[in-house]
Short mmCIF file of C-alpha atoms in Angstrom, two decimals:
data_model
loop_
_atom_site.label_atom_id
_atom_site.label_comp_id
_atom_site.label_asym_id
_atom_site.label_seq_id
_atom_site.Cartn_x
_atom_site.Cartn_y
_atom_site.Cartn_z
CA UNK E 348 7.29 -0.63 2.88
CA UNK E 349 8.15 -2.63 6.22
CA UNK E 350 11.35 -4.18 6.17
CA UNK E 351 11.59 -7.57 8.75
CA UNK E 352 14.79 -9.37 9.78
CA UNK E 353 14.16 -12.78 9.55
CA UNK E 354 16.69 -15.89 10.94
CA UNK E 355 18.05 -17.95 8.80
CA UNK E 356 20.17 -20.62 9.84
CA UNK E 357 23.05 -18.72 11.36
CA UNK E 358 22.10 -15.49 9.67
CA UNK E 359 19.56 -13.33 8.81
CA UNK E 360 17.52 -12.07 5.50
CA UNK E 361 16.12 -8.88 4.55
CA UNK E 362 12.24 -9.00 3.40
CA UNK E 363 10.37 -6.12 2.52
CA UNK E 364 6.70 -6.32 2.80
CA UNK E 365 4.85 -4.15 0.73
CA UNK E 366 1.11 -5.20 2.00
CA UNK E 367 0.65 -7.56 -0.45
CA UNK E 368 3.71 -9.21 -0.65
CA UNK E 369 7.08 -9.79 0.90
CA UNK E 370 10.08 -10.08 -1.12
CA UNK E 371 13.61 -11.41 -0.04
CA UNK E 372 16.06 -8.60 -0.84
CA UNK E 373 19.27 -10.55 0.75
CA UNK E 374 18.37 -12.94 -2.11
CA UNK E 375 19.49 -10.37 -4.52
CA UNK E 376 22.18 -8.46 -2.68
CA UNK E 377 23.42 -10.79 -0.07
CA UNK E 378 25.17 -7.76 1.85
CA UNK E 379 21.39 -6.34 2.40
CA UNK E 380 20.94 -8.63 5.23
CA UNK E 381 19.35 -6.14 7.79
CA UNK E 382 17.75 -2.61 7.89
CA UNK E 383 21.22 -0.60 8.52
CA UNK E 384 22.64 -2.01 5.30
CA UNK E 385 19.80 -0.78 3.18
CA UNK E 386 19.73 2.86 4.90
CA UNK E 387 23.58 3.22 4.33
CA UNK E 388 23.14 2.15 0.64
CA UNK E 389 20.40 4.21 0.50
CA UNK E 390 22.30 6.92 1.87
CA UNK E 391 25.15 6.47 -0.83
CA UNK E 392 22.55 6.63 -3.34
CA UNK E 393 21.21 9.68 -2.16
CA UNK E 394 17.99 8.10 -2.75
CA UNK E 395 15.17 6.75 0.30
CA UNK E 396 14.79 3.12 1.33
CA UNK E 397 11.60 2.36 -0.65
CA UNK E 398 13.16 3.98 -4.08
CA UNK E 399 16.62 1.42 -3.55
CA UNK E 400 14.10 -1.63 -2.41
CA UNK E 401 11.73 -1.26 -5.14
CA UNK E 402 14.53 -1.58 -7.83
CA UNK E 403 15.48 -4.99 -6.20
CA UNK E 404 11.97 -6.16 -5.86
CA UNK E 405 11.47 -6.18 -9.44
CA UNK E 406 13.91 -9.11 -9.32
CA UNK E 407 13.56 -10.64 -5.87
CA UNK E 408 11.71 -13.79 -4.75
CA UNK E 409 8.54 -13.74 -3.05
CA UNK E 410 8.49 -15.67 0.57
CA UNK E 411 5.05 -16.56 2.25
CA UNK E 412 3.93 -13.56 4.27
CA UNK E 413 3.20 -16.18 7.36
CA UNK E 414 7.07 -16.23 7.84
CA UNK E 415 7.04 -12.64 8.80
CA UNK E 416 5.64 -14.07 12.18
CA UNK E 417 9.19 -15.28 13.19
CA UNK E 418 10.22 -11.88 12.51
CA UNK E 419 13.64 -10.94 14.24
CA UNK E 420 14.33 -8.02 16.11
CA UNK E 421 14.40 -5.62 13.07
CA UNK E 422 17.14 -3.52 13.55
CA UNK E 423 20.11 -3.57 15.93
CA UNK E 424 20.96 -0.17 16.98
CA UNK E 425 23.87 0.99 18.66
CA UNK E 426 22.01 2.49 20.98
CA UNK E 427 18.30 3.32 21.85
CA UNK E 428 17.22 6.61 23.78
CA UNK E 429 14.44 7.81 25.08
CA UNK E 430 12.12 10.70 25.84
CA UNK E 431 9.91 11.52 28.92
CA UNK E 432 6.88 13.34 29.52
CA UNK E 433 5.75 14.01 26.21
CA UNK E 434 2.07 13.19 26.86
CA UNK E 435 0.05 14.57 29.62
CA UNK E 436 -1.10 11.39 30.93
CA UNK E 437 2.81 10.54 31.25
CA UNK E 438 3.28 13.78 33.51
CA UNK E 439 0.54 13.19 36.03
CA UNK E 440 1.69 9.36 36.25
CA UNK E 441 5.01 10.59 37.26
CA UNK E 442 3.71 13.14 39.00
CA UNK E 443 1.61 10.86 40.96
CA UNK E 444 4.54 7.90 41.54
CA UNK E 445 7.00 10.96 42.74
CA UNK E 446 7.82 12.61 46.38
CA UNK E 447 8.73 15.31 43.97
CA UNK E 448 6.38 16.03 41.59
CA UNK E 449 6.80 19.71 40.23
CA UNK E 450 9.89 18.72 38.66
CA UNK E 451 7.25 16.68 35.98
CA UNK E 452 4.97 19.51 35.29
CA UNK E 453 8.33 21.82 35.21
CA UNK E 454 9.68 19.09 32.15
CA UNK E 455 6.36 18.92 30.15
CA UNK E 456 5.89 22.75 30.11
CA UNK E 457 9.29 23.45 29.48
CA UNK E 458 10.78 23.98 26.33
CA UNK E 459 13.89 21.14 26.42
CA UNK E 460 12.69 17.38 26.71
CA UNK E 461 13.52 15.07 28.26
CA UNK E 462 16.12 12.80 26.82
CA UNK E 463 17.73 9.86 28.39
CA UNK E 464 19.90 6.41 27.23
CA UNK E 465 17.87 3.68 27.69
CA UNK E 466 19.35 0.77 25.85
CA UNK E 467 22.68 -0.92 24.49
CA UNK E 468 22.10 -3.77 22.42
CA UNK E 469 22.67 -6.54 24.34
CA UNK E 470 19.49 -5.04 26.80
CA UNK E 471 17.56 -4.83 23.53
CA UNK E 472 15.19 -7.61 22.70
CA UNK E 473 13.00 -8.49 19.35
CA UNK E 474 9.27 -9.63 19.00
CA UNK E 475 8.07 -12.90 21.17
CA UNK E 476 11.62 -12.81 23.20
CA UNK E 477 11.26 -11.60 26.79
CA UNK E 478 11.03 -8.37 28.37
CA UNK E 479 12.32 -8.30 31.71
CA UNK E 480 11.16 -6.45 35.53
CA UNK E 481 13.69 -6.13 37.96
CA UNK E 482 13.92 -8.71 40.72
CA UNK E 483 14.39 -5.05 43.21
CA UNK E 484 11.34 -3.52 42.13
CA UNK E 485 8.16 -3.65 43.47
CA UNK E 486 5.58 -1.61 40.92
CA UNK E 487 6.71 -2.47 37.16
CA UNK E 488 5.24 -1.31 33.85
CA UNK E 489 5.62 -1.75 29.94
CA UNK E 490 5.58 2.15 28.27
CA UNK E 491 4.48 1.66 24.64
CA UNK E 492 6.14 4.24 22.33
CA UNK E 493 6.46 5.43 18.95
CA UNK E 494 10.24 4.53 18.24
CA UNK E 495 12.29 6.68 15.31
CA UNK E 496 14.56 5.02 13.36
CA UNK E 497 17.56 7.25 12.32
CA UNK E 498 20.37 6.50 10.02
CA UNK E 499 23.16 9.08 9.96
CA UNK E 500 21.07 11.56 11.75
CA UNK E 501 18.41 11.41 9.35
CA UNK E 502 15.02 10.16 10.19
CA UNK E 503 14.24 6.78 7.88
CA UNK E 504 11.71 4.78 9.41
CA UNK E 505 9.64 4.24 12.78
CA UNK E 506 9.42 0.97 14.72
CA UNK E 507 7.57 0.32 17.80
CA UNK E 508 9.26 -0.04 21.25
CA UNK E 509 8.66 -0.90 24.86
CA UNK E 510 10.28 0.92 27.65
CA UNK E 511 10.03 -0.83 30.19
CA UNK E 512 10.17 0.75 33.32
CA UNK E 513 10.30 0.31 37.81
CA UNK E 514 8.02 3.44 38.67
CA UNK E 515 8.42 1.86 42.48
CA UNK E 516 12.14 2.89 41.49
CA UNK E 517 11.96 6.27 39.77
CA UNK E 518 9.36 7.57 42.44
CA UNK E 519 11.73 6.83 45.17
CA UNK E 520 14.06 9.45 43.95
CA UNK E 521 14.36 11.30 40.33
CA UNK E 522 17.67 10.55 40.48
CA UNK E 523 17.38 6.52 39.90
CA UNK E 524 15.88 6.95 36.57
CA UNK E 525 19.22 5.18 35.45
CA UNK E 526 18.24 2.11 37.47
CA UNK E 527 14.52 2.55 36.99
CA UNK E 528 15.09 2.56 33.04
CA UNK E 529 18.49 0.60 31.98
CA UNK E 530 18.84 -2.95 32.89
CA UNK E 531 19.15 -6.39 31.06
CA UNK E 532 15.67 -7.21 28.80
CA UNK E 533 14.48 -3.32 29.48
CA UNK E 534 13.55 -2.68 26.16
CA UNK E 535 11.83 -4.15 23.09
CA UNK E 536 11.97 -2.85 19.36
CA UNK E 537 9.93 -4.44 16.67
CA UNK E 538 8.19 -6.48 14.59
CA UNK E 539 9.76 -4.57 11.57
CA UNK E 540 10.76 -0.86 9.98
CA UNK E 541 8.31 0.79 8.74
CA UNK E 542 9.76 3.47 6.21
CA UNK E 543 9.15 6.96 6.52
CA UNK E 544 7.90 7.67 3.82
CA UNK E 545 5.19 4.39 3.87
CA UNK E 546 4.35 5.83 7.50
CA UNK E 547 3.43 9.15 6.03
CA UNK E 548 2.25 11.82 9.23
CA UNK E 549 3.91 10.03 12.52
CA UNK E 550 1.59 12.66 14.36
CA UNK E 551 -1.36 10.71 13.21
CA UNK E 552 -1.35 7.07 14.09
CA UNK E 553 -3.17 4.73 16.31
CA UNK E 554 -1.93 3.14 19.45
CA UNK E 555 -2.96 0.15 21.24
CA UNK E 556 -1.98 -1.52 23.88
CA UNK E 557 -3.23 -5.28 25.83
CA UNK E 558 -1.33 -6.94 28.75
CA UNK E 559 -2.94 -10.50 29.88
CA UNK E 560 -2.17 -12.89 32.54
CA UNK E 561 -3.43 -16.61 32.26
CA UNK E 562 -5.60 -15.92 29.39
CA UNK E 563 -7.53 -13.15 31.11
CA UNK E 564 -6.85 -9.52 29.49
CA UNK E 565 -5.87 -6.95 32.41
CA UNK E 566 -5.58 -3.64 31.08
CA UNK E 567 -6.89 -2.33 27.35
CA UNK E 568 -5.99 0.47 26.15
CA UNK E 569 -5.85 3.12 23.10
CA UNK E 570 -4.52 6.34 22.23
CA UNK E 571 -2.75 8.57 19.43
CA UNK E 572 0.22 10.16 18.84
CA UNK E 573 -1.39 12.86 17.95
CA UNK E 574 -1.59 13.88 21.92
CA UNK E 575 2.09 13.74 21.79
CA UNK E 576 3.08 17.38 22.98
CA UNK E 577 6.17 17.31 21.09
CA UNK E 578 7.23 16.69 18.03
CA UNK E 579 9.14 14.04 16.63
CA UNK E 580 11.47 16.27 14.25
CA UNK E 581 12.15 18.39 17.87
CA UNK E 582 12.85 15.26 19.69
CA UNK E 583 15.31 14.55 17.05
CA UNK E 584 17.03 17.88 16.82
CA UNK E 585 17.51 17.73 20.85
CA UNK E 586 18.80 14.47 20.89
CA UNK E 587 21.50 15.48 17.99
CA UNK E 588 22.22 18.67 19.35
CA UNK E 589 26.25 18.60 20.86
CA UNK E 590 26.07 14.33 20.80
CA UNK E 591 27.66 12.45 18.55
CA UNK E 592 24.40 10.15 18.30
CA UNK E 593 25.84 7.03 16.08
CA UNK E 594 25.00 6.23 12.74
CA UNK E 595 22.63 3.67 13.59
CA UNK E 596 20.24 4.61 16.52
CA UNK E 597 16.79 4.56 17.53
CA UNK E 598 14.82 7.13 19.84
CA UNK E 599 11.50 5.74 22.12
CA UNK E 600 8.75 9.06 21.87
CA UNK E 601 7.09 8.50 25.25
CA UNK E 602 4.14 7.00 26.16
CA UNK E 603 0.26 8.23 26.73
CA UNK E 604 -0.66 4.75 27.81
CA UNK E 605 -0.56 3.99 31.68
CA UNK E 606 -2.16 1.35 33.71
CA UNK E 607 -4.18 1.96 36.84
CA UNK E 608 -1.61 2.75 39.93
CA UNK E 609 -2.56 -0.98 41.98
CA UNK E 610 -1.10 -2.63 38.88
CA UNK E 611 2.66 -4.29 38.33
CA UNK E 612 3.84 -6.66 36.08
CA UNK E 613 4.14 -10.35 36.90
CA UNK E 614 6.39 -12.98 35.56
CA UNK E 615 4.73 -14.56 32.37
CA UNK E 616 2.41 -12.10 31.78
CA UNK E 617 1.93 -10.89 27.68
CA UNK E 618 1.90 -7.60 26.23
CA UNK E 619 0.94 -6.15 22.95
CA UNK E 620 1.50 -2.94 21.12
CA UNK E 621 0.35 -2.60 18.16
CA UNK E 622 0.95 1.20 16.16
CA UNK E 623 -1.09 1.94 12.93
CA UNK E 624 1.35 1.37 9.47
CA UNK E 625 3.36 -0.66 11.54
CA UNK E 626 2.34 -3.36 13.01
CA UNK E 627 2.23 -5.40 16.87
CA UNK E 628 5.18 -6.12 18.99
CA UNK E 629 4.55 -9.03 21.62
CA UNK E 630 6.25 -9.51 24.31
CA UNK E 631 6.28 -11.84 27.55
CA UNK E 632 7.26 -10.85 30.85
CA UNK E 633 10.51 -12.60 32.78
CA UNK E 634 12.10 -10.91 35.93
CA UNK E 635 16.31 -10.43 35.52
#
């Protein structure tokens, strides 16, 4: 199933879409009024997500699929991280931005990732709110990923996310990946959850991505995870091992989708991800 956060007045409901319907699960447990709470009740159960929702879909009402448009940012984690370089096309971009390029080819050969913090909460945004390129920066770029969901250190569903990301930053020196990578609006999650278990192989899924400016499409493009070097499972273990991740977290995969180097983001421009068994994020573009 996909599970969407939708607003509602001055809170939020729980829907589950199962593909041919959606039902409101706050409507019969009114504590189930985002993703976490059904993980950690899950989790209790020692059951999955889909097991616990389908018991309270038997009895839940249905809502009109449309409203799954206005679809809230799905999950708030207490923190999102990242990993680099885990597609080829992602090391010879850096490469290629860098006055120091071995240390990219050194990363994607090596056996440790690349893991870094890339979002609190308040720099995390939902579907249709706005993504943000630093007013400093002079080359900007949206990175669509593969995001894992974790609850408890256990993997439980996959979103999609948006790093975005100053290359004109990071290729100045390694060392301002901080600034190039954390900063207010840097990072989108959504349109829902997809559970684990409804996702099936995360190694085999469809990626898409389509940024436009004034109606007129600028880049296309398409890839799979499947050219993702690492696992997720290994991304996982590195990012658990000696960290006391929290219980509610999400981790970006890395990106195999890179436009040309003359292009940068602009103010009002649009872009949409879209991942196979999940769904499309979309995004505008505001400078912060």
């Amino acid at each position: 199933m996909r599970y969407h956060r939708l607003p509602d007045g001055d809170g939020y409901r729980l829907i589950a879409d199962d593909g041919d319907a959606a039902y409101d699960l706050t409507a019969v447990k009114p504590r189930l009024d985002e993703f976490t709470e059904l993980a950690a009740a899950a989790n209790v159960a020692d059951t999955d997500v889909d097991e616990l929702a389908e018991t309270l879909v038997e009895t839940a009402p249905t809502v009109d699929r449309e409203a799954l448009d206005d679809s809230a940012l799905p999950i708030v984690p207490d923190e999102v991280w990242a990993a680099g370089v885990t597609y080829e096309i992602s090391e010879e971009a850096r490469e290629a931005e860098s006055g120091m390029p071995e240390m990219y080819v050194q990363v994607y050969e090596a056996e440790r990732p690349e893991i870094f913090f890339k979002a609190t909460p308040s720099r995390t945004v939902g579907p249709d709110e706005p993504v943000g390129i630093r007013a400093d920066s002079a080359w900007d770029v949206p990175e669509p990923e593969l995001g894992i969901v974790l609850y408890d250190g256990e993997i439980v569903g996959y979103t999609i996310g948006n790093d975005m990301s100053s290359r004109s930053i990071e290729g100045e020196n390694p060392l301002y990946l901080p600034q190039a990578k954390v900063y207010d609006k840097c990072c989108s999650i959504g349109p829902c959850v997809a559970s684990a278990e409804s996702v099936g192989d995360p190694h085999e899924l469809t990626m898409t991505m389509e940024i436009s400016r004034d109606g007129e499409t600028l880049y296309e493009g398409e890839t799979s995870t499947g050219e993702m070097d690492r696992s997720c499972e290994e991304l996982v273990e590195y990012w658990c091992d000696h960290n006391s991740v929290p219980q509610n977290g999400v981790l970006l995969t890395g990106t195999s989708l890179v436009p040309d180097d003359g292009f940068t983001l602009r103010p009002d421009d649009e872009v949409r991800i879209e991942i196979d068994q999940i769904g499309e994020l979309v995004n505008t573009v505001v400078e912060v």
